[in-house]
PDB file of C-alpha atoms in Angstrom:
ATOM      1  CA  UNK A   1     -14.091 -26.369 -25.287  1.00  0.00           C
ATOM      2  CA  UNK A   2     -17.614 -26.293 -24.793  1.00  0.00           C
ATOM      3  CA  UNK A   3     -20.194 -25.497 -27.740  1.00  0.00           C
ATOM      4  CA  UNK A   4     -23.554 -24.628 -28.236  1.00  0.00           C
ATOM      5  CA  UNK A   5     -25.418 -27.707 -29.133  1.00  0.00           C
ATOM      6  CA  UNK A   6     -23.614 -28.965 -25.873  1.00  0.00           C
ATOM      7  CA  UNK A   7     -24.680 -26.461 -23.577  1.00  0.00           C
ATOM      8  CA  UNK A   8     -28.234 -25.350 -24.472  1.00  0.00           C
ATOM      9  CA  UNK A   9     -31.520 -27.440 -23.293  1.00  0.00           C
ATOM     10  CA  UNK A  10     -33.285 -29.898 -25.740  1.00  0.00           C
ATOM     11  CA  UNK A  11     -36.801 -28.337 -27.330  1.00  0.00           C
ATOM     12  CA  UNK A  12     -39.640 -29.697 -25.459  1.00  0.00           C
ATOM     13  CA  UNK A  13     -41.249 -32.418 -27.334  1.00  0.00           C
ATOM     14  CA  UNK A  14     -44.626 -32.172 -29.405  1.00  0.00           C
ATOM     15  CA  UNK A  15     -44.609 -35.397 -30.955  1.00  0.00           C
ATOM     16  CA  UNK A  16     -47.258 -38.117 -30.550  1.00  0.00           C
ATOM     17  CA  UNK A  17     -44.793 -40.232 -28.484  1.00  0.00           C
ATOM     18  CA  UNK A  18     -43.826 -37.715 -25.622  1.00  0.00           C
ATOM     19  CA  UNK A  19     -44.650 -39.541 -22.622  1.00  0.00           C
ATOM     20  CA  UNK A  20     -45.980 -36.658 -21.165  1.00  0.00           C
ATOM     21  CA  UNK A  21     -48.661 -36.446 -23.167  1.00  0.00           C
ATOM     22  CA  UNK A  22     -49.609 -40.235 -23.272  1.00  0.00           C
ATOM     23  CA  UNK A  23     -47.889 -41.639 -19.885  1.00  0.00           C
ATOM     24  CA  UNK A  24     -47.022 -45.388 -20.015  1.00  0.00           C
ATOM     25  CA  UNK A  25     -49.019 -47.759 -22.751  1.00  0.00           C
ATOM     26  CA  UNK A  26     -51.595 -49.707 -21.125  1.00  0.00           C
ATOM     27  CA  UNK A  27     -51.160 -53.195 -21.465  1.00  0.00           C
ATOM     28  CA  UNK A  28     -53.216 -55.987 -22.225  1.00  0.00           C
ATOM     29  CA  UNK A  29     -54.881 -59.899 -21.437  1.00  0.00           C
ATOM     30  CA  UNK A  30     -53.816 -61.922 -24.877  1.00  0.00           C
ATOM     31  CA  UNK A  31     -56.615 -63.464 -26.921  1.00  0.00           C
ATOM     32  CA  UNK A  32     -58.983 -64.185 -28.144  1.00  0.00           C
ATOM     33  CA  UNK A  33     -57.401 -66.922 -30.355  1.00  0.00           C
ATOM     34  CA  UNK A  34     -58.436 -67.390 -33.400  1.00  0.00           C
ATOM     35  CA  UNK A  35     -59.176 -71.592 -34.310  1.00  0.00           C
ATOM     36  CA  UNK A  36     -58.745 -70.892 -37.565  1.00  0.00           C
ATOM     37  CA  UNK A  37     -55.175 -69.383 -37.400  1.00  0.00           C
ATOM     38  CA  UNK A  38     -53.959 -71.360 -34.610  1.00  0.00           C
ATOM     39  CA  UNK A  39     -54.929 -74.971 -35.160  1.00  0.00           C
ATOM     40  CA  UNK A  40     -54.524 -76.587 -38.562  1.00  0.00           C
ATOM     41  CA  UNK A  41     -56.375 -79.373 -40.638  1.00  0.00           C
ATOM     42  CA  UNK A  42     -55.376 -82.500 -39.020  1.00  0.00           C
ATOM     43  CA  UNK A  43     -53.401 -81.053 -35.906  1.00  0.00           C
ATOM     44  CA  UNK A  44     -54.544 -83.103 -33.580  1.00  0.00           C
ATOM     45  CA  UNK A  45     -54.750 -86.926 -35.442  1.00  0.00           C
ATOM     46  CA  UNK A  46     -51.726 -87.849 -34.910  1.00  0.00           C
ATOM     47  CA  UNK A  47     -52.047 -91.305 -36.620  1.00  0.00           C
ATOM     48  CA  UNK A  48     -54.559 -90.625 -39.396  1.00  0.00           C
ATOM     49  CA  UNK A  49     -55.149 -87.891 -42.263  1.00  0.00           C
ATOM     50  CA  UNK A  50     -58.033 -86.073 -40.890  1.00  0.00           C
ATOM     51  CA  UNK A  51     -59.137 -82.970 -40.459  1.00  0.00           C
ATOM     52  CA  UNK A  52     -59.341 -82.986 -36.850  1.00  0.00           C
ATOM     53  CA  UNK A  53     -58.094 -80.741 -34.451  1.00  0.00           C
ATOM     54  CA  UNK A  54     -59.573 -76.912 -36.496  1.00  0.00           C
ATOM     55  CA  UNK A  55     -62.554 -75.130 -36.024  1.00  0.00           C
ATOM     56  CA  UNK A  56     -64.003 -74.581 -39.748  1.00  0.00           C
ATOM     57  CA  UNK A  57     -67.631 -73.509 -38.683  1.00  0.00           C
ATOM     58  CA  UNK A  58     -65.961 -70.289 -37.116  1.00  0.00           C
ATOM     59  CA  UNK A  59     -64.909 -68.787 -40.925  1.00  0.00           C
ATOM     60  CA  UNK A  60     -65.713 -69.233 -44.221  1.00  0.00           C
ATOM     61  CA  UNK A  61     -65.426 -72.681 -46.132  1.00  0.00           C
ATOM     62  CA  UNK A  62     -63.166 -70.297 -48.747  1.00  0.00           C
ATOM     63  CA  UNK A  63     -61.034 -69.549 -46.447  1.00  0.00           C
ATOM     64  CA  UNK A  64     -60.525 -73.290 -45.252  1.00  0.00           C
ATOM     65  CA  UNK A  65     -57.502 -73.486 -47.868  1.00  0.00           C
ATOM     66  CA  UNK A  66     -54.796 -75.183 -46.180  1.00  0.00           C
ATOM     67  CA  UNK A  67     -54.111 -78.903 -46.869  1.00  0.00           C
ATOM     68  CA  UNK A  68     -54.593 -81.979 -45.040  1.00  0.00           C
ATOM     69  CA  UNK A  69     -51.335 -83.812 -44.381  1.00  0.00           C
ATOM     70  CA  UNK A  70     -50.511 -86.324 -46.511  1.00  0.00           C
ATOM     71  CA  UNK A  71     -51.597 -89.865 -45.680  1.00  0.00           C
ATOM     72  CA  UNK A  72     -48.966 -92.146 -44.319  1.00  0.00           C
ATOM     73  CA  UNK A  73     -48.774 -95.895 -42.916  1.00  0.00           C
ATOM     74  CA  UNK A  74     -49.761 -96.708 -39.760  1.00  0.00           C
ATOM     75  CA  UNK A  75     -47.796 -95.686 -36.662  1.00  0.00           C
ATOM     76  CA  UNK A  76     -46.348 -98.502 -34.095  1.00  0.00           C
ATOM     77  CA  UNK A  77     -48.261 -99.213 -30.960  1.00  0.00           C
ATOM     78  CA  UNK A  78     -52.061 -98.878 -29.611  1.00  0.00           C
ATOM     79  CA  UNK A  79     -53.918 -96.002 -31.391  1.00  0.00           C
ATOM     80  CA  UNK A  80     -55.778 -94.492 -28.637  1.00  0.00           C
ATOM     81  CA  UNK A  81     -58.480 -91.659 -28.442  1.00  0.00           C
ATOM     82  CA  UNK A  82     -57.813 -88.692 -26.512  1.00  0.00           C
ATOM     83  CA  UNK A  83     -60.297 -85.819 -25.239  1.00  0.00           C
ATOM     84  CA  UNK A  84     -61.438 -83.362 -22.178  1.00  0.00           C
ATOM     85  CA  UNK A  85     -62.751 -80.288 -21.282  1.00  0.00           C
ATOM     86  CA  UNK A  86     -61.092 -76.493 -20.284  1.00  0.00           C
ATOM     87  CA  UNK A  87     -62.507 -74.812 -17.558  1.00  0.00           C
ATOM     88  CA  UNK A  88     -61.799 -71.564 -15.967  1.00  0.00           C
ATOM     89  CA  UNK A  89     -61.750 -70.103 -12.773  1.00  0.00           C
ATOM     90  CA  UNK A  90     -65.547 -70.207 -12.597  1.00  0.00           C
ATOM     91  CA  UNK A  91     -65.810 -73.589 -14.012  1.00  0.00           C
ATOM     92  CA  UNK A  92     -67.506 -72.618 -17.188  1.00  0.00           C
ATOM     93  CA  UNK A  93     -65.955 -74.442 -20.305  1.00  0.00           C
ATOM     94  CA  UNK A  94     -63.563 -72.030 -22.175  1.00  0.00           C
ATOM     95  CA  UNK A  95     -64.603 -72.560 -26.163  1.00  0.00           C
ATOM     96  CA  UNK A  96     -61.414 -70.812 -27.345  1.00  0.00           C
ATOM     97  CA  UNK A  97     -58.276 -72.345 -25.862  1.00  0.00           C
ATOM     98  CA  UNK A  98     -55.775 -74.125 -27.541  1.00  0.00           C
ATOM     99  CA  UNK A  99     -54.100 -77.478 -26.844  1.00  0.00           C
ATOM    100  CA  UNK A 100     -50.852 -78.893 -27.630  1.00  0.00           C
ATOM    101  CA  UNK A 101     -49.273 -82.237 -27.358  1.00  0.00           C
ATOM    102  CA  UNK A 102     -45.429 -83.702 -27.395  1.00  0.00           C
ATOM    103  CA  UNK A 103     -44.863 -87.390 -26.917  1.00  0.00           C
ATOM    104  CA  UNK A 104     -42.369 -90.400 -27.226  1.00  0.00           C
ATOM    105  CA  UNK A 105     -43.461 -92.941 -29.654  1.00  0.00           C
ATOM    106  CA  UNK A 106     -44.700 -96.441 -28.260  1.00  0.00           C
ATOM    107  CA  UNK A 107     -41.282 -97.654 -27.792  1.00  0.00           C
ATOM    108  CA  UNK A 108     -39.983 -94.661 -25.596  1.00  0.00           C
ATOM    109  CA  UNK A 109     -38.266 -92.958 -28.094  1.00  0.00           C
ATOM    110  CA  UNK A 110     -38.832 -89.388 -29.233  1.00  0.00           C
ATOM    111  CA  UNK A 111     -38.461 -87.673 -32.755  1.00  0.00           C
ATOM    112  CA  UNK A 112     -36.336 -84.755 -31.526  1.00  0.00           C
ATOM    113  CA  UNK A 113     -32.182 -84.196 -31.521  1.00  0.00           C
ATOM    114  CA  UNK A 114     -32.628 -83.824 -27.822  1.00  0.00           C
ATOM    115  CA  UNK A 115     -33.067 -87.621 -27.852  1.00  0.00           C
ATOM    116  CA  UNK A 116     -30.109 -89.039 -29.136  1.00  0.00           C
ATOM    117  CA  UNK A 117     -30.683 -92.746 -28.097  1.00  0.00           C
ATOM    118  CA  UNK A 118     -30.066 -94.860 -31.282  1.00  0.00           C
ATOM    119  CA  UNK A 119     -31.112 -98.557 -29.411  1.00  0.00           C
ATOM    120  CA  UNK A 120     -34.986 -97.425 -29.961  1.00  0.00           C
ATOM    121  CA  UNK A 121     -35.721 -96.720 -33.527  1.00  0.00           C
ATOM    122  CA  UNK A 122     -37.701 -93.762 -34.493  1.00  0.00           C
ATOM    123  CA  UNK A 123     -41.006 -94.713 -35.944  1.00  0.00           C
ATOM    124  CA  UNK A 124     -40.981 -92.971 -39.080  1.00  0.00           C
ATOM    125  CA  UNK A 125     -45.236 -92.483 -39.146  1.00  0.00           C
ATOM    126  CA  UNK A 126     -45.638 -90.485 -35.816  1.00  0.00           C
ATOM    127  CA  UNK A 127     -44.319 -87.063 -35.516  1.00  0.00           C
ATOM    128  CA  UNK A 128     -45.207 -87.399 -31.572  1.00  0.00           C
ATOM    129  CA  UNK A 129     -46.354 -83.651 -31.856  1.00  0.00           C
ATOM    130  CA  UNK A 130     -50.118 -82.226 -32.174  1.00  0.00           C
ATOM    131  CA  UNK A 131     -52.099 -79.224 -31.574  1.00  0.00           C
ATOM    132  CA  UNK A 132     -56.373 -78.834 -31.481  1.00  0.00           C
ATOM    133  CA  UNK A 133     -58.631 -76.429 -30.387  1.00  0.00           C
ATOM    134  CA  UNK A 134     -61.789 -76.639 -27.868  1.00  0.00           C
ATOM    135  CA  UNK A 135     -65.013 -76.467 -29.704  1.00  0.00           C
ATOM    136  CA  UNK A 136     -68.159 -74.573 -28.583  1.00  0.00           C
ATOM    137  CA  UNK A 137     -68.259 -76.596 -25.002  1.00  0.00           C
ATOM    138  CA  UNK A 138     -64.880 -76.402 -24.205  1.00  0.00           C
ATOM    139  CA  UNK A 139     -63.670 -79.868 -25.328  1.00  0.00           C
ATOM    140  CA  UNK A 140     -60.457 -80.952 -27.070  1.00  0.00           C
ATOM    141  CA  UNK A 141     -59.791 -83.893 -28.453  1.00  0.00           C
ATOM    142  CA  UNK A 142     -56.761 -85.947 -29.861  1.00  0.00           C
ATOM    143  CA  UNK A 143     -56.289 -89.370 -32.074  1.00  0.00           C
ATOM    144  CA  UNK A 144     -52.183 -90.616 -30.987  1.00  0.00           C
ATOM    145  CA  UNK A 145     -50.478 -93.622 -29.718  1.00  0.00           C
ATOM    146  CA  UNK A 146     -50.141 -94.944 -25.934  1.00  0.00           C
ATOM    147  CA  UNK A 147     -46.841 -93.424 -25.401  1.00  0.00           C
ATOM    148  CA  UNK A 148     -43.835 -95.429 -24.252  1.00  0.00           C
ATOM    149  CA  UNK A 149     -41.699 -95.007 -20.579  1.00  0.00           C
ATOM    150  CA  UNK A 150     -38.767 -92.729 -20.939  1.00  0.00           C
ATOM    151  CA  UNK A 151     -35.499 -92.256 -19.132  1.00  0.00           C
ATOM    152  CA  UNK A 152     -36.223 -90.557 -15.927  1.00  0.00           C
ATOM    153  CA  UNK A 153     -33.389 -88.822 -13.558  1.00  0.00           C
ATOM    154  CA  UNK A 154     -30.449 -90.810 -12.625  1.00  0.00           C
ATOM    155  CA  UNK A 155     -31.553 -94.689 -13.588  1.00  0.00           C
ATOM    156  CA  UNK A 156     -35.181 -94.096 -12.732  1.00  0.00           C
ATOM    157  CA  UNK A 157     -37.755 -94.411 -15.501  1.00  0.00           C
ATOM    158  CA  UNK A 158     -40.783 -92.796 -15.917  1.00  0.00           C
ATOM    159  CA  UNK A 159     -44.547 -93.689 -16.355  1.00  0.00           C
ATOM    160  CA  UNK A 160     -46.054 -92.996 -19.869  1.00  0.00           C
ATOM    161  CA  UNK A 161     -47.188 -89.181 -20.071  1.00  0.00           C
ATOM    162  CA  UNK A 162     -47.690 -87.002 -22.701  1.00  0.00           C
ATOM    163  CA  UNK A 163     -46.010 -83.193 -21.942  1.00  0.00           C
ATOM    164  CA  UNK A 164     -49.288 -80.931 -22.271  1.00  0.00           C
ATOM    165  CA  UNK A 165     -49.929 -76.838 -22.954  1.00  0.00           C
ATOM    166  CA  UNK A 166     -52.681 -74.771 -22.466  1.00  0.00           C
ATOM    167  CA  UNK A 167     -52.847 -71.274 -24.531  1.00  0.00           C
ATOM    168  CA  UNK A 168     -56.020 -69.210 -24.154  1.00  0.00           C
ATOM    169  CA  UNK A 169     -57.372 -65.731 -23.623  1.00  0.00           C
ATOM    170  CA  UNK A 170     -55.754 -64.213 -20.495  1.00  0.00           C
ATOM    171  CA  UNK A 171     -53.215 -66.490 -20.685  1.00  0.00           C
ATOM    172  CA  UNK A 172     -49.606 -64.640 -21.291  1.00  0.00           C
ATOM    173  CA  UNK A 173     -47.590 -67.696 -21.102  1.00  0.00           C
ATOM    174  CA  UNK A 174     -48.264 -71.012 -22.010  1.00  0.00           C
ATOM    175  CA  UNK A 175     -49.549 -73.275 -19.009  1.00  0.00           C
ATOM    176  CA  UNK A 176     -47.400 -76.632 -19.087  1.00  0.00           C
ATOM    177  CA  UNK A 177     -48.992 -79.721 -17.510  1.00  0.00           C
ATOM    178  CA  UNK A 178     -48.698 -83.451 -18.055  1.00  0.00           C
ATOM    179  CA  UNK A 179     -50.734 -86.315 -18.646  1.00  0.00           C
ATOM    180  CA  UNK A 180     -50.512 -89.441 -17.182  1.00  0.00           C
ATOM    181  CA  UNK A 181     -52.247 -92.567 -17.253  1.00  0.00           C
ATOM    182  CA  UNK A 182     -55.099 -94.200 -14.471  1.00  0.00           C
ATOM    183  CA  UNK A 183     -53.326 -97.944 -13.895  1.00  0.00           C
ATOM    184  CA  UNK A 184     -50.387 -97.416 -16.071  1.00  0.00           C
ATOM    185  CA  UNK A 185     -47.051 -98.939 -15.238  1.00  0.00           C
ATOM    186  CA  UNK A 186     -45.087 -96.761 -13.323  1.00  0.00           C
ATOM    187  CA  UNK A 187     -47.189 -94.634 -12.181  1.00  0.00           C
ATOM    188  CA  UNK A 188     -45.745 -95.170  -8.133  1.00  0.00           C
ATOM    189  CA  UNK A 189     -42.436 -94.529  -9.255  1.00  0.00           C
ATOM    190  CA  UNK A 190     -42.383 -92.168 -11.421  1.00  0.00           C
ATOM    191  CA  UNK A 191     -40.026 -89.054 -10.902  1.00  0.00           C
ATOM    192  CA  UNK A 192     -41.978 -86.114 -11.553  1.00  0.00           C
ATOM    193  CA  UNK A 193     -45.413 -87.315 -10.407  1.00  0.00           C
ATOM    194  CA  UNK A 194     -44.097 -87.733  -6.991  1.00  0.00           C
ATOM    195  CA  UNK A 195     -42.539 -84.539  -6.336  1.00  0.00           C
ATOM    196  CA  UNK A 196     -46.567 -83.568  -7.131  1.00  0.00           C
ATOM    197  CA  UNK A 197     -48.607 -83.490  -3.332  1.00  0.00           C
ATOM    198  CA  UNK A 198     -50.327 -86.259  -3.236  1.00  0.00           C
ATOM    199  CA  UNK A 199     -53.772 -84.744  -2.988  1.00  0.00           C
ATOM    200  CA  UNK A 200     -52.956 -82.766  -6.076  1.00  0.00           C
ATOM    201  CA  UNK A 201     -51.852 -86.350  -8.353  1.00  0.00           C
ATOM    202  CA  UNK A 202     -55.370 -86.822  -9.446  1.00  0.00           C
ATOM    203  CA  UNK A 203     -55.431 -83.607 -11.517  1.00  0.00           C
ATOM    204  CA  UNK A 204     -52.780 -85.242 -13.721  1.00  0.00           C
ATOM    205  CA  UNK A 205     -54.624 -88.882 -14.236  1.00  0.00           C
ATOM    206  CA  UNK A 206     -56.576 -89.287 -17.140  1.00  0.00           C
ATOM    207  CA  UNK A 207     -59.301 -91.855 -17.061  1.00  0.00           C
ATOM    208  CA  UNK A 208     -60.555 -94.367 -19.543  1.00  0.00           C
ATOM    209  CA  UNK A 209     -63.989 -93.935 -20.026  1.00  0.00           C
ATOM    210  CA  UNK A 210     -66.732 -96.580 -21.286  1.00  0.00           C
ATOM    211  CA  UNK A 211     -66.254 -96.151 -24.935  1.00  0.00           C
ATOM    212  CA  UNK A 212     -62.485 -96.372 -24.613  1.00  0.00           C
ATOM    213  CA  UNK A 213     -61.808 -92.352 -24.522  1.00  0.00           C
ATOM    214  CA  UNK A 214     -59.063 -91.360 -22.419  1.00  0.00           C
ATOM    215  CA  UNK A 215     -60.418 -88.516 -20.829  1.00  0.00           C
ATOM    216  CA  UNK A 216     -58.202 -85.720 -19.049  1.00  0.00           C
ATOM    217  CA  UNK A 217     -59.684 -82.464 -17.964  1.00  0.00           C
ATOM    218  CA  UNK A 218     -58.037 -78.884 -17.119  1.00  0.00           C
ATOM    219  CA  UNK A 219     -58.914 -76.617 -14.829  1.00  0.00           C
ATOM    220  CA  UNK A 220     -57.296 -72.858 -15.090  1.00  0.00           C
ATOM    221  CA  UNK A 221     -57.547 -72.191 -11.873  1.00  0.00           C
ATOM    222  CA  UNK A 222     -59.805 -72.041  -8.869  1.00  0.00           C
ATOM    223  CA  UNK A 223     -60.836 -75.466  -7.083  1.00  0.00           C
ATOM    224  CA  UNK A 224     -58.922 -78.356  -8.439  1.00  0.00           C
ATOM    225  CA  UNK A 225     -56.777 -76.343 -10.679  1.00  0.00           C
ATOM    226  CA  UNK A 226     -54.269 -78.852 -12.586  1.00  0.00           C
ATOM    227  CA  UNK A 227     -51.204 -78.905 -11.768  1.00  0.00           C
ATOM    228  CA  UNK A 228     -48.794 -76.712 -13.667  1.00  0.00           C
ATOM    229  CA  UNK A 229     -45.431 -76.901 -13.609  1.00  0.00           C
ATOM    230  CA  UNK A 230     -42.739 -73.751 -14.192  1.00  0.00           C
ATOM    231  CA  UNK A 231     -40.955 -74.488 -16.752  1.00  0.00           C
TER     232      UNK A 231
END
């Protein structure tokens, strides 16, 4: 048996969502970011208490509440100084990106589940994990350890890296990138490097510059965009 609320036509709508009215929402680039909402106090030392890695001359010193980590011993291995510069398609530094960082410790060994290898200990003082923001030319920089070669596919092993992602305006998903080092060990044989064109390599070296900076710049897009890898 049929009824009457069965048969009869739905009233038209009038409400402020009828997509006849409004059509499809209009979507949108993400960002700006905000430094002082992404980044933290002492994001990006990795080794140290510090405050490095925020942006506090973008907001007011009351609002600069949260707390420095607290200070811990020394981590294993060589403390090394890590920085470079965001460009985007036009080449012009992008001030409002955001970097992050995941590493093995010196000896190879990371502080995750997903590494499960108990003949490496895990070094206790490095979390192998850090996040800063570019300042007002584009620059990022990082205080961490030289990180240690870890298993590679099959028995191969790779060349120290550190996995690296870009977040910034216009950017929906994270870009994922590594960094590798100019002269380090492994560096011929590693895995994932050489399934990189060869031409292309060089936009995953960083360099060691004159005061001992490891410096490793990224380029959005446009001429000697960095290699990103789809993840």
């Amino acid at each position: 048996m049929t009824t009457d609320l069965e048969t009869r036509n739905a009233a038209p709508r009038s409400d402020n969502l009828d997509p006849a009215l409004f059509g499809q929402t209009p979507s949108q680039t993400v960002g700006p970011f905000f430094h002082y909402g992404l980044p933290w106090k002492g994001g990006a030392d990795l080794v140290g208490a510090s405050e490095m890695g925020a942006r506090p001359e973008l907001f007011p010193e009351a609002h600069y509440i949260l707390g420095v980590s607290a200070p811990k011993d020394a981590p294993e291995g060589e403390v090394i100084a890590l920085a470079g510069c965001v460009y985007d398609g036009n080449g012009d530094p992008v001030s409002d990106a955001m970097i992050e960082i995941w590493q093995a410790n010196a000896a190879g060994r990371y502080r995750s589940a997903d590494d499960p290898r108990e003949d490496l200990a895990i070094d206790p003082n490095f979390t192998g994990f850090g996040r800063a923001s570019t300042d007002e030319s584009g620059v990022y920089r990082f205080r961490t350890v030289m990180p240690g070669r870890v298993p590679g596919p099959g028995n191969t092993l790779q060349a120290p890296h550190i996995a690296v992602s870009v977040f910034g305006r216009g950017v929906l998903k994270r870009l994922p990138t590594r960094l590798y080092f100019e002269g380090a060990e492994g560096n011929e044989t590693d895995p994932v490097l050489a399934q990189v064109p060869e031409e292309r390599r060089d936009t995953l070296i960083a360099r060691r510059r004159e005061d001992g900076t490891w410096w490793f710049d990224i380029v959005i897009q446009g001429e000697r965009e960095t290699v990103f890898f789809d993840l």
